[in-house]
Every structure is written in C-alpha cells, then in structure tokens.
XYZ file of C-alpha atoms in Angstrom:
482
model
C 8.058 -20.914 17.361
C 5.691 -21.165 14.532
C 3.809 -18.218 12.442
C 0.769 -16.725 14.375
C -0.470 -15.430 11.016
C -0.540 -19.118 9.912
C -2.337 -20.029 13.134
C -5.137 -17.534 12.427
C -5.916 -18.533 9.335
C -6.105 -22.267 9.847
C -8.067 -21.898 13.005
C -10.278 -19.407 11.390
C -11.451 -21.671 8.506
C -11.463 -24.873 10.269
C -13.974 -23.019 13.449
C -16.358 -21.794 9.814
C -16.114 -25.790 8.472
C -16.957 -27.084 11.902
C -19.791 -25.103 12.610
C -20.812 -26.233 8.902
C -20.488 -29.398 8.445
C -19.898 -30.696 12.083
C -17.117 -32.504 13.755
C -17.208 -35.815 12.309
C -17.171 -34.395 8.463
C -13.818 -31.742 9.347
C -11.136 -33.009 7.417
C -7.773 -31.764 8.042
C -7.421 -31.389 4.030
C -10.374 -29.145 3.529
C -9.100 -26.770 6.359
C -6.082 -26.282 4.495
C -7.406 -25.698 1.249
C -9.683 -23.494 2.748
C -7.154 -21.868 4.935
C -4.607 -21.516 1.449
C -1.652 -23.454 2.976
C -0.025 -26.827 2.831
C -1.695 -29.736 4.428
C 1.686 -30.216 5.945
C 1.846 -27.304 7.335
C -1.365 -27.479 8.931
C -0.240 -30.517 10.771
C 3.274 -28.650 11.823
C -0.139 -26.319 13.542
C -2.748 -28.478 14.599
C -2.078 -32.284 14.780
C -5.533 -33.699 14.142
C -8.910 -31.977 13.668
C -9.505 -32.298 17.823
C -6.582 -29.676 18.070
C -8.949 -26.985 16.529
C -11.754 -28.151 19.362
C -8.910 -27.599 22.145
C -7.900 -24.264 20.631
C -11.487 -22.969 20.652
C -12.228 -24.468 24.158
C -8.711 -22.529 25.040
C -9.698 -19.630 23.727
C -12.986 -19.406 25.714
C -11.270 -19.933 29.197
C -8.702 -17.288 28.101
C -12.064 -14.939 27.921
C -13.195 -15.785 31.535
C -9.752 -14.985 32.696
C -10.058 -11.388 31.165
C -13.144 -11.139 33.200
C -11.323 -11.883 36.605
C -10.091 -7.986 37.361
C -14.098 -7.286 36.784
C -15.557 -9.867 39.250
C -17.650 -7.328 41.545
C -16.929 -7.521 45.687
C -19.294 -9.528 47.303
C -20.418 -13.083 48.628
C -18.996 -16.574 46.908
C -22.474 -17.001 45.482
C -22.955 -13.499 44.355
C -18.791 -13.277 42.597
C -20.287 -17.066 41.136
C -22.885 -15.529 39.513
C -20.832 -13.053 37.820
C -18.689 -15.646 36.456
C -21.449 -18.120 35.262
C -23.121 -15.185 33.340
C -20.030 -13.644 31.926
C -19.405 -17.137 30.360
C -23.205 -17.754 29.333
C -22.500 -14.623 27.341
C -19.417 -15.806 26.130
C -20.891 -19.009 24.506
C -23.888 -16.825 23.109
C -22.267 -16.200 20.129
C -21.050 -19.653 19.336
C -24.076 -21.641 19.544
C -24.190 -22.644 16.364
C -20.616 -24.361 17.225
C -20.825 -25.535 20.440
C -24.345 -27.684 18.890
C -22.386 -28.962 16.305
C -19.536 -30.472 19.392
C -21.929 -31.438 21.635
C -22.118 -34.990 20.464
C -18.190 -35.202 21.311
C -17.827 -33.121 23.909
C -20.358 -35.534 26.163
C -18.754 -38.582 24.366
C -15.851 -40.022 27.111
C -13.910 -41.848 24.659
C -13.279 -38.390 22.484
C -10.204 -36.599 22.487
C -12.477 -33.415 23.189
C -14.991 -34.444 25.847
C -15.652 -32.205 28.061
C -13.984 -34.789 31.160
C -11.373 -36.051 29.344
C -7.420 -36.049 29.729
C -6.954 -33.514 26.643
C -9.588 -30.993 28.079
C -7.863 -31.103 31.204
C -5.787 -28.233 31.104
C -8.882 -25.838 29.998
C -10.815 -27.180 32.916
C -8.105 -25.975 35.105
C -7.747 -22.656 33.748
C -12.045 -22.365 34.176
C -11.344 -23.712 37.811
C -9.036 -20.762 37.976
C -11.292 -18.174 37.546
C -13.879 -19.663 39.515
C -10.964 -20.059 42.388
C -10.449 -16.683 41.776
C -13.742 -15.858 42.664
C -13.879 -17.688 45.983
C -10.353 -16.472 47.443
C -11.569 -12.824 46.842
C -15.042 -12.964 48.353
C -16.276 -11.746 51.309
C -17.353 -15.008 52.823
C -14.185 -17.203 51.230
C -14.258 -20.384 53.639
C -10.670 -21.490 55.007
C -7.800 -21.654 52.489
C -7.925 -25.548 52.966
C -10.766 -25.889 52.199
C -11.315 -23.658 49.110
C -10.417 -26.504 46.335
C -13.680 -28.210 47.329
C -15.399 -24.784 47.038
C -14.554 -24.088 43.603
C -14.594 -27.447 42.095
C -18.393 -27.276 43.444
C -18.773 -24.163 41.575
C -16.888 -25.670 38.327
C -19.692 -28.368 38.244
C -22.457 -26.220 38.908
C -20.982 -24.160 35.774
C -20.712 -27.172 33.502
C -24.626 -27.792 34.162
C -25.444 -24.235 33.415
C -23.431 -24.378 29.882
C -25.265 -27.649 28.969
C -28.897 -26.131 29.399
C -28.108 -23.205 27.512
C -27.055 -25.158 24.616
C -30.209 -27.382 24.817
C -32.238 -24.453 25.127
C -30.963 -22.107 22.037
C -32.783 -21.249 19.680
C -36.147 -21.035 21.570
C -38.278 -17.792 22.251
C -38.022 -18.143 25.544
C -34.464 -19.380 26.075
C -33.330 -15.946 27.623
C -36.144 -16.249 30.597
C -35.357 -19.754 31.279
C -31.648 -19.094 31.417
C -31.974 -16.183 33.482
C -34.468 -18.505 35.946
C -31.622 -20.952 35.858
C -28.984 -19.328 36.885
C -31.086 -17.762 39.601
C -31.409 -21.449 41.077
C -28.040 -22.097 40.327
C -27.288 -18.614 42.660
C -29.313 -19.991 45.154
C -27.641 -23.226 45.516
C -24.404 -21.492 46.424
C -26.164 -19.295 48.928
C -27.938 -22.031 50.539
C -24.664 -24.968 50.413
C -22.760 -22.065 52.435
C -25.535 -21.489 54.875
C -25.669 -25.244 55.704
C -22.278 -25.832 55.473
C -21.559 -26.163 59.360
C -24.707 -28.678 59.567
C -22.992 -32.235 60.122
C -24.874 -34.054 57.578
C -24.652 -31.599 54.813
C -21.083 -31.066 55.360
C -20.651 -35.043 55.254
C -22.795 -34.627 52.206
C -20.503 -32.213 50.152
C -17.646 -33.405 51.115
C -18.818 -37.037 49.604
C -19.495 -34.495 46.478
C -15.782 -32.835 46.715
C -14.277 -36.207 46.700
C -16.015 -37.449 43.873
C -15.870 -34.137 41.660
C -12.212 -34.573 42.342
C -11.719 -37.497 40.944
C -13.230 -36.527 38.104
C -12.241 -33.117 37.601
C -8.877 -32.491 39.426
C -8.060 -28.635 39.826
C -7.660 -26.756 43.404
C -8.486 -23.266 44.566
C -6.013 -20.473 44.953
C -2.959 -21.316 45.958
C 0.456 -19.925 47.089
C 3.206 -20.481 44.966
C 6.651 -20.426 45.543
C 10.335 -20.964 44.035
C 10.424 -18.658 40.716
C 7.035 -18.448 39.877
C 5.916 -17.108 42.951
C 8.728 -14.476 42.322
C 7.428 -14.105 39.159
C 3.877 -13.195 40.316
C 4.786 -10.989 43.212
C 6.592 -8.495 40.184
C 3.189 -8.525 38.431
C 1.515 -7.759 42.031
C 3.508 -4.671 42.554
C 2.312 -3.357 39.218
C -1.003 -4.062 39.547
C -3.473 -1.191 38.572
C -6.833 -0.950 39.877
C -10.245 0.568 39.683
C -11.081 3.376 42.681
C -12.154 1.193 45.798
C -10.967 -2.283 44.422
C -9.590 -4.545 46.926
C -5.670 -5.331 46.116
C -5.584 -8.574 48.216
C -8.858 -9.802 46.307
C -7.099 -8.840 43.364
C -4.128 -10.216 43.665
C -5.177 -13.380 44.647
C -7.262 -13.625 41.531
C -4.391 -13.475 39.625
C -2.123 -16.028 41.474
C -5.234 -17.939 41.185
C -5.491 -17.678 37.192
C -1.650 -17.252 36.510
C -0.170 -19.293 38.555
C -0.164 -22.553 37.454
C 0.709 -21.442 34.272
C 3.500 -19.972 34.939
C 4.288 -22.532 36.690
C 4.392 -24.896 33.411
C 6.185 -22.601 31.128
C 9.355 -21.524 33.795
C 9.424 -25.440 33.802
C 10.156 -25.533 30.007
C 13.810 -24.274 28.425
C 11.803 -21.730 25.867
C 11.318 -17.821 26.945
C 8.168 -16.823 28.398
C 5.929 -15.385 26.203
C 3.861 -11.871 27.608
C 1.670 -9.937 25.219
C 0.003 -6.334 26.261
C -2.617 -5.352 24.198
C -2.124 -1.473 23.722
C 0.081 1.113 22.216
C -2.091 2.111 19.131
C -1.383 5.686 18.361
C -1.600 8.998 19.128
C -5.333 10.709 20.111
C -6.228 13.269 17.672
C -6.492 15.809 20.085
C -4.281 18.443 20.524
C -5.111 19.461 23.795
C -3.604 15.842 24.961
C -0.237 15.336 22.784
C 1.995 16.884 20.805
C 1.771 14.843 17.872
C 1.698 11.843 16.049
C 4.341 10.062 16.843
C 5.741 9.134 20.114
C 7.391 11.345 22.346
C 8.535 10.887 26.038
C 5.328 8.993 27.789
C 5.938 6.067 25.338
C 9.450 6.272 26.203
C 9.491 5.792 29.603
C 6.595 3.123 29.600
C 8.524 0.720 26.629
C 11.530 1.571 29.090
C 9.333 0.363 32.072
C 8.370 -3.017 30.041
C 12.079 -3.697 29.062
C 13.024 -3.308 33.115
C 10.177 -5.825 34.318
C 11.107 -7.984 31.585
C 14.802 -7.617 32.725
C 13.713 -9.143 36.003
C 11.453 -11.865 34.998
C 14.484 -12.908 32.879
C 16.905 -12.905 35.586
C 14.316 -15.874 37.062
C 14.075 -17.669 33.746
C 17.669 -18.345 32.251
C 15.367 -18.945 28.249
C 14.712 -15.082 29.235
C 11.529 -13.263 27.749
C 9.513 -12.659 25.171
C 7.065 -9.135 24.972
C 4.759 -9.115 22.424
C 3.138 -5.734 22.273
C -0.382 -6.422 20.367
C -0.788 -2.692 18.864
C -4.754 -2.283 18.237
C -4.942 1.076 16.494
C -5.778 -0.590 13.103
C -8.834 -1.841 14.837
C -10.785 1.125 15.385
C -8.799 3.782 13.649
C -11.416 5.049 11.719
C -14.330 4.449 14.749
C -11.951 7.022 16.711
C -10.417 9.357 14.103
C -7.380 7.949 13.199
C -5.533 7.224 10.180
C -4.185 4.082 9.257
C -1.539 5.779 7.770
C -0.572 7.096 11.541
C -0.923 3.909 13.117
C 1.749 2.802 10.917
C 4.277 6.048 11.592
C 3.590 5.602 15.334
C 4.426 1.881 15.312
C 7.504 2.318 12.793
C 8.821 5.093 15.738
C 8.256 3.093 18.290
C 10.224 0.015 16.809
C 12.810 3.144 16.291
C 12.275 3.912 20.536
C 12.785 -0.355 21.441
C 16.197 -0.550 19.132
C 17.609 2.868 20.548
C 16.846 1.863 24.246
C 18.416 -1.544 23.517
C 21.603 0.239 21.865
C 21.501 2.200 25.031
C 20.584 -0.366 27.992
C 21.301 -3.509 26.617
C 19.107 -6.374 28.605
C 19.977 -9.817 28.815
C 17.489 -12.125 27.159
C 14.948 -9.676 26.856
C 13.079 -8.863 23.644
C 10.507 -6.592 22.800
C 8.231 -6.610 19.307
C 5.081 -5.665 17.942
C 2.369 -7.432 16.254
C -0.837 -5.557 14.519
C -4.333 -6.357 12.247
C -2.048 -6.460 9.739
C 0.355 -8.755 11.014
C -2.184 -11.358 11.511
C -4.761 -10.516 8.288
C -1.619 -9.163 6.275
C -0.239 -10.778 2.905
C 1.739 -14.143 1.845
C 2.595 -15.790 4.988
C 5.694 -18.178 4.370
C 5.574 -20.019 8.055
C 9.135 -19.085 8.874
C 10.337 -18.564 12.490
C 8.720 -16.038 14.260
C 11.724 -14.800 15.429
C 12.852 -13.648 11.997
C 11.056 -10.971 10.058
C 8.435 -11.495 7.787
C 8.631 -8.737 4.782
C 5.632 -10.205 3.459
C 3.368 -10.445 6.791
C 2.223 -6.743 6.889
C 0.812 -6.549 3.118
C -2.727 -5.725 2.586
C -5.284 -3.565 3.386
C -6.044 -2.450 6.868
C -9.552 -2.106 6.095
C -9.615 -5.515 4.286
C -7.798 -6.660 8.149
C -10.621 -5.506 9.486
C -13.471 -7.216 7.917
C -12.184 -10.187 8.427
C -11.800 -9.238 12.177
C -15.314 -8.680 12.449
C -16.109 -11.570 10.410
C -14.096 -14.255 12.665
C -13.612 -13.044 15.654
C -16.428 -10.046 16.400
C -19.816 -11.005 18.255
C -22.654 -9.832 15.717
C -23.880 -6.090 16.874
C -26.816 -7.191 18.141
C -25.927 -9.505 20.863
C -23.519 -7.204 21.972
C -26.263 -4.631 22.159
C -28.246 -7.293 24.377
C -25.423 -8.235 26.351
C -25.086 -4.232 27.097
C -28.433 -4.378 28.375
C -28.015 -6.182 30.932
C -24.350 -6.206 31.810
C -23.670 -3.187 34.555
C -19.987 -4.368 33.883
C -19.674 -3.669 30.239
C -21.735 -0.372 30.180
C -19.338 1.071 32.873
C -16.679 0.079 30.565
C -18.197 1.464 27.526
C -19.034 4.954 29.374
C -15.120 5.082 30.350
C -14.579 4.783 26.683
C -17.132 7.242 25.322
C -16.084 9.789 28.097
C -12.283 9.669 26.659
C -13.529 9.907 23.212
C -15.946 12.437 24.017
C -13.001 14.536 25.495
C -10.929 13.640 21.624
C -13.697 14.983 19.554
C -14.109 18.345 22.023
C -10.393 18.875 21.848
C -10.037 17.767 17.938
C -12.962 20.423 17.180
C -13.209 23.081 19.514
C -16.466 23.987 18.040
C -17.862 20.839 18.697
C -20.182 21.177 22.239
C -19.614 18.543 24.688
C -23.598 17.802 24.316
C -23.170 17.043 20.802
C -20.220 15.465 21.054
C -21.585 12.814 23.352
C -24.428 12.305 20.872
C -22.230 11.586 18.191
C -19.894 9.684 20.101
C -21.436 7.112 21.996
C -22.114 4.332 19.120
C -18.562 5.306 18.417
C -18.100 3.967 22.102
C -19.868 0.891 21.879
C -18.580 -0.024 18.748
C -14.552 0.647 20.113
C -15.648 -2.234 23.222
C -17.004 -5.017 20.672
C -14.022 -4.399 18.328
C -11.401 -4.568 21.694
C -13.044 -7.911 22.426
C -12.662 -9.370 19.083
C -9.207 -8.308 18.976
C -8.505 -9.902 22.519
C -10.024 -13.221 20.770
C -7.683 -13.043 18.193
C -4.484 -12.640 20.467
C -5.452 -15.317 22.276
C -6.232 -17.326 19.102
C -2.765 -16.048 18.020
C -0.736 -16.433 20.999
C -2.407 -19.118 22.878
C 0.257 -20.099 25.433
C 1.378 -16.726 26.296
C 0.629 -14.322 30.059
C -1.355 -11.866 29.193
C-alpha cells in the first residue's frame, strides 16, 4: 500500500495543470515538481498522465454512488431523473476540466475515452447506480430484463453530460439543461409505456444489443459465494430514513457494491472499508459528558471491530477499517476546537488498542486518518501500514484551505444547487436542526429563534465542507467500500 497523503497531493496539482494547460501539455515532470515529490515517485502513483484522467473520472462515479441511499421512491423514469441531475450537478463544478478532456475523452484511440477499455470499470460503477435505480423503482421490469434497462439509461446519461459541456458557459445554459433533461425524462416514460408494443420492443432490444457491445455492464444482480455473504452483513446493518423501502435499498447497494467486492475478495490483499465519522464531542452539555470519549464510542468502535471480525472470517487477507475522522473540517463552523479534535482522536486510538488487548481479532485492523493526515507535513511515501511521525504536522487551518481550495465546490454553486435540490436542503435542515439544538444547549441564554438565525449558514456551510471531504477520501482511498 502506498501513502494517501502522497496521492493527494499529486492528484491535486496534476487536476490544477490539466485544467490549465490541457491534456496534451500535462507532463508527468511538472506534476511532480508541482506536487514537491520525486518524479519517481509519482510514477510508483500514477503510471502515465491518463492515470490522473481515470482517477478523476473514478472519483466522480464514487459521488453518484453516495447519492444511491437518496434516490427518491418512484417510477424508473422519475428515480432516472434523480440520478441524471445529481450528476449534472456533479460535473458543474468541473467544467473548466471536463472542456479541457473533451478532445480525448471522444477520441477512441485514447487511453481515456469515454468507450474505451481503461474507462471501463468507471462505466460500470455509473451503470451501477443507474441499476440501482431501476431494481428499486416502482415499475422495475423483470429481473432479466433489467441489464437492457439500465444500459438504456447509461446512454441516455452519456448524451445529457455531453450537452452540458457544449453548453457551459452560456446565459442560458441552465434553461436549456433543465429543458433537456425534461426530454430526456420523457423518453424513459414513454420507452416504458411502449415497451409491450411488438415493434418498439424489437426496436430496443436492437438498441440493448448494440449498447452492449459497446458498453458492457448489467443491472442488479444477485451475488453469491463470499461476496454475497459479504453484502448480506452490510444489509443487516443498514440504517434508513423514516418510510424508506429496505428491499429498494438494499438492492441499490448489491447493485453498486457488488461487483466490487466481488474484484477485491478475488485479490490476496485485505479489504479496504473507510467510514467517514467520529469527529468529536458536541459542545453541548446537555448531550455528553465531555470531551473525550466515553461509553457510546466504545461500544460502536467495538461494533466495527465485530463486523470486521466477520468479513475477515470470509476473506483469509482479513480487513482493513479506515475511520476518516472529519472534525478538523468544520471545527470552527460548529464550535469546536482543533485542539479537541485531536484529544478525542488520541483517546480513541487509546479505546481501538485496549479493545484489541482485550478481544483480540484475527486479521482485523482498525485506524484513523484526518485533514491533517492528508494536508499534514513531510510525507516520506513509506508503507501505509507503518506510522508516519511526520504526516500529521501543520496547521489544521492551513488543512483546511487547501480543502476548500481542491476539493470544495465554490459557495455559490452550492447555493444554486440548494435551490433547487429538495434532497440537499432536507439534508442541510437535519444538520442545522442538530446544531441548532448545540448552540441552545452550549448557551442556555441563547433562544432557539436566534439560534436558528445564527445557525443556518453554519448549516449550509457544514454540507459543502462534508462533500469536499467525501471527495477527498475517495481521492485518497480510491479502491476502498465505503
């Protein structure tokens, strides 16, 4: 395993040169003088300049998974319209970048086109989510017949991405877009309606068997041996919203995790899971304690450590739990020291060694990884698996600038994509409801009127700093189950 802080950095500057310079200029020597590390080294990382292309396409299918637990109930065309805007949205902020890889991407003979053999794995994990969509809808058509279904909806997608790109930059891209994908909507409504007319089924399936020739991917599918075993652990723990539908849940996920886990129980190295969470205490009173942990983090590392325990038993190379600890991220948007988000993580390291004295499991292991783990000082490019005294120097606020800087949409398109997203305002009202109940219990003087005043750009600001942070994981960890 190679250094994630490493990773970061080359990525980071090589994503800034592209959008720059373009493609065809990148040179893998400029990335690592820009990126302050040997151009060796930067090969160990990326082998060619198309590897940063692959990691950025990677990391925008990892952001559609995300979405799938948030795909609304409804018809295939309605869940398909959910998907196609959530990764419209997503590709907002990287116009700039996605005009300067258009040229390859649409070139066949690149290692990065959009159809070729080296892009085939992210195509797959889009199908994914769009299979995900169609397996948990209302209307889903047969299980045989849901492959031809979502690849349908995968090409639909890929027109969709291709007119926004054409169309940035105008006044009235945003109208045209929305007009689009209102066509686009329609298509799905209306190939379902005919569906069962002879000629339009001969039609599409024509259509299937050409898009899957040219695509490959299936819809959801059940999986067996190990990885099936594997997902039906994850099943049991799944947590949902009031008045979600398990089954359509759970099928999402077989449909997004699946196959991967698939490939990495087929390799001899652990399997890699990283949880975003555990950043520190509340500052409210009322809630905890303290600052450091007490029993609730006890029980839930203890928790971890068990399913890991029997996910290992299924993979002899065992597992790997990287807990991605976000405090630093919006300490001081919530209250919070940065000083305490380093005592709570110290204690809980303190927690993970005592349980492991205590209940030893067999290739299991647990550790932690924070802002300043991946913006932190000298980074030598040893094994991961050995500690890196160096990795956590720095500032925390210094971490966070250049959080915002790589990996955080600008404020304003977040503030447009809250405008019309009903999905991301309900999740920034859960978020300035808890923090709302923080600042009343921090400052009992405090009314709950004014505290939801001063609280709610507080809110807003938490949900654009969570997504950059989940772009950075997956920049960081590219290969691993969340």
């Amino acid at each position: 395993m190679i250094s994630a802080q490493t990773r970061l950095r080359l990525l980071e500057a090589a994503l800034r040169l592209i959008a720059e310079r373009g493609l065809e200029k990148l040179r893998m020597r400029d990335v690592a003088l820009e990126a302050g590390c040997a151009l060796g080294l930067a090969y160990r990382h990326f082998p060619g300049r198309a590897g940063f292309v692959l990691a950025l396409y990677e990391e925008l299918a990892a952001a559609l998974e995300a979405a799938v637990p948030e795909i609304p109930a409804g018809t295939v065309a309605a869940r398909f319209r959910f998907v196609a805007a959530r990764k419209l949205a997503l590709l907002a902020p990287q116009e700039a970048l996605l005009r300067a890889l258009l040229a390859a991407g649409l070139d066949a003979r690149s290692r990065t086109g959009v159809l070729g053999a080296e892009t085939a794995r992210v195509r797959l994990r889009v199908q994914s989510v769009f299979a995900a969509a169609v397996a948990g809808a209302e209307d889903a058509p047969e299980e045989r017949d849901q492959a031809g279904h979502v690849r349908l909806l995968y090409a639909l997608h890929l027109g969709l991405v291709l007119a926004q790109v054409q169309v940035a930059g105008r006044e009235d891209a945003q109208e045209i877009m929305a007009d689009i994908l209102d066509m686009a909507t329609e298509s799905v409504m209306s190939a379902g309606a005919l569906r069962r007319v002879p000629a339009v089924e001969a039609w599409l399936g024509r259509a299937d068997g050409l898009l899957g020739r040219m695509l490959g991917g299936a819809g959801a599918a059940e999986r067996g041996g190990e990885s099936g075993a594997v997902l039906r652990l994850l099943e049991r723990r799944l947590r949902l919203r009031a008045g979600a539908d398990r089954a359509a849940a759970a099928a999402g996920m077989r449909a997004v995790w699946g196959a991967r886990l698939d490939r990495l129980m087929a390799g001899s190295a652990p399997i890699r899971l990283v949880l975003p969470g555990f950043p520190a205490r509340p500052p409210n009173p009322s809630k905890v304690l303290g600052p450091l942990p007490d029993m609730a983090e006890w029980l839930a590392l203890a928790g971890l450590r068990e399913l890991c325990a029997q996910i290992a038993a299924l993979h002899a190379p065992g597992v790997e739990l990287v807990l991605c600890s976000d405090g630093h991220v919006f300490a001081e948007v919530v209250g919070i020291t940065d000083g305490d988000c380093d005592r709570y993580r110290a204690a809980l390291e303190e927690v993970v060694a005592e349980q492991e004295r205590l209940t030893p499991r067999a290739g299991v292991r647990l550790r932690f990884f924070d802002l300043r783990d991946a913006f932190g000082g000298q980074d030598n490019d040893q094994d991961e698996d050995q500690d890196d005294p160096g990795g956590r120097a720095g500032s925390a606020d210094g971490a966070r600038a250049r959080l915002l800087l790589s990996c955080a949409e600008p404020a304003a398109a977040f503030a447009a994509e809250l405008e019309r997203s009903p999905e991301l305002q309900a999740t920034v009202d859960g978020v300035h409801r808890f923090l709302v109940e923080d600042a009343c219990g921090a400052d009992p003087g405090l009314s709950r009127s004014a505290a939801r005043r001063r609280e709610r750009s507080a809110a807003k600001e938490v949900v654009r700093r969570s997504r950059a942070w989940a772009r950075l994981i997956q920049r960081a960890y590219p290969e691993a189950v969340r």
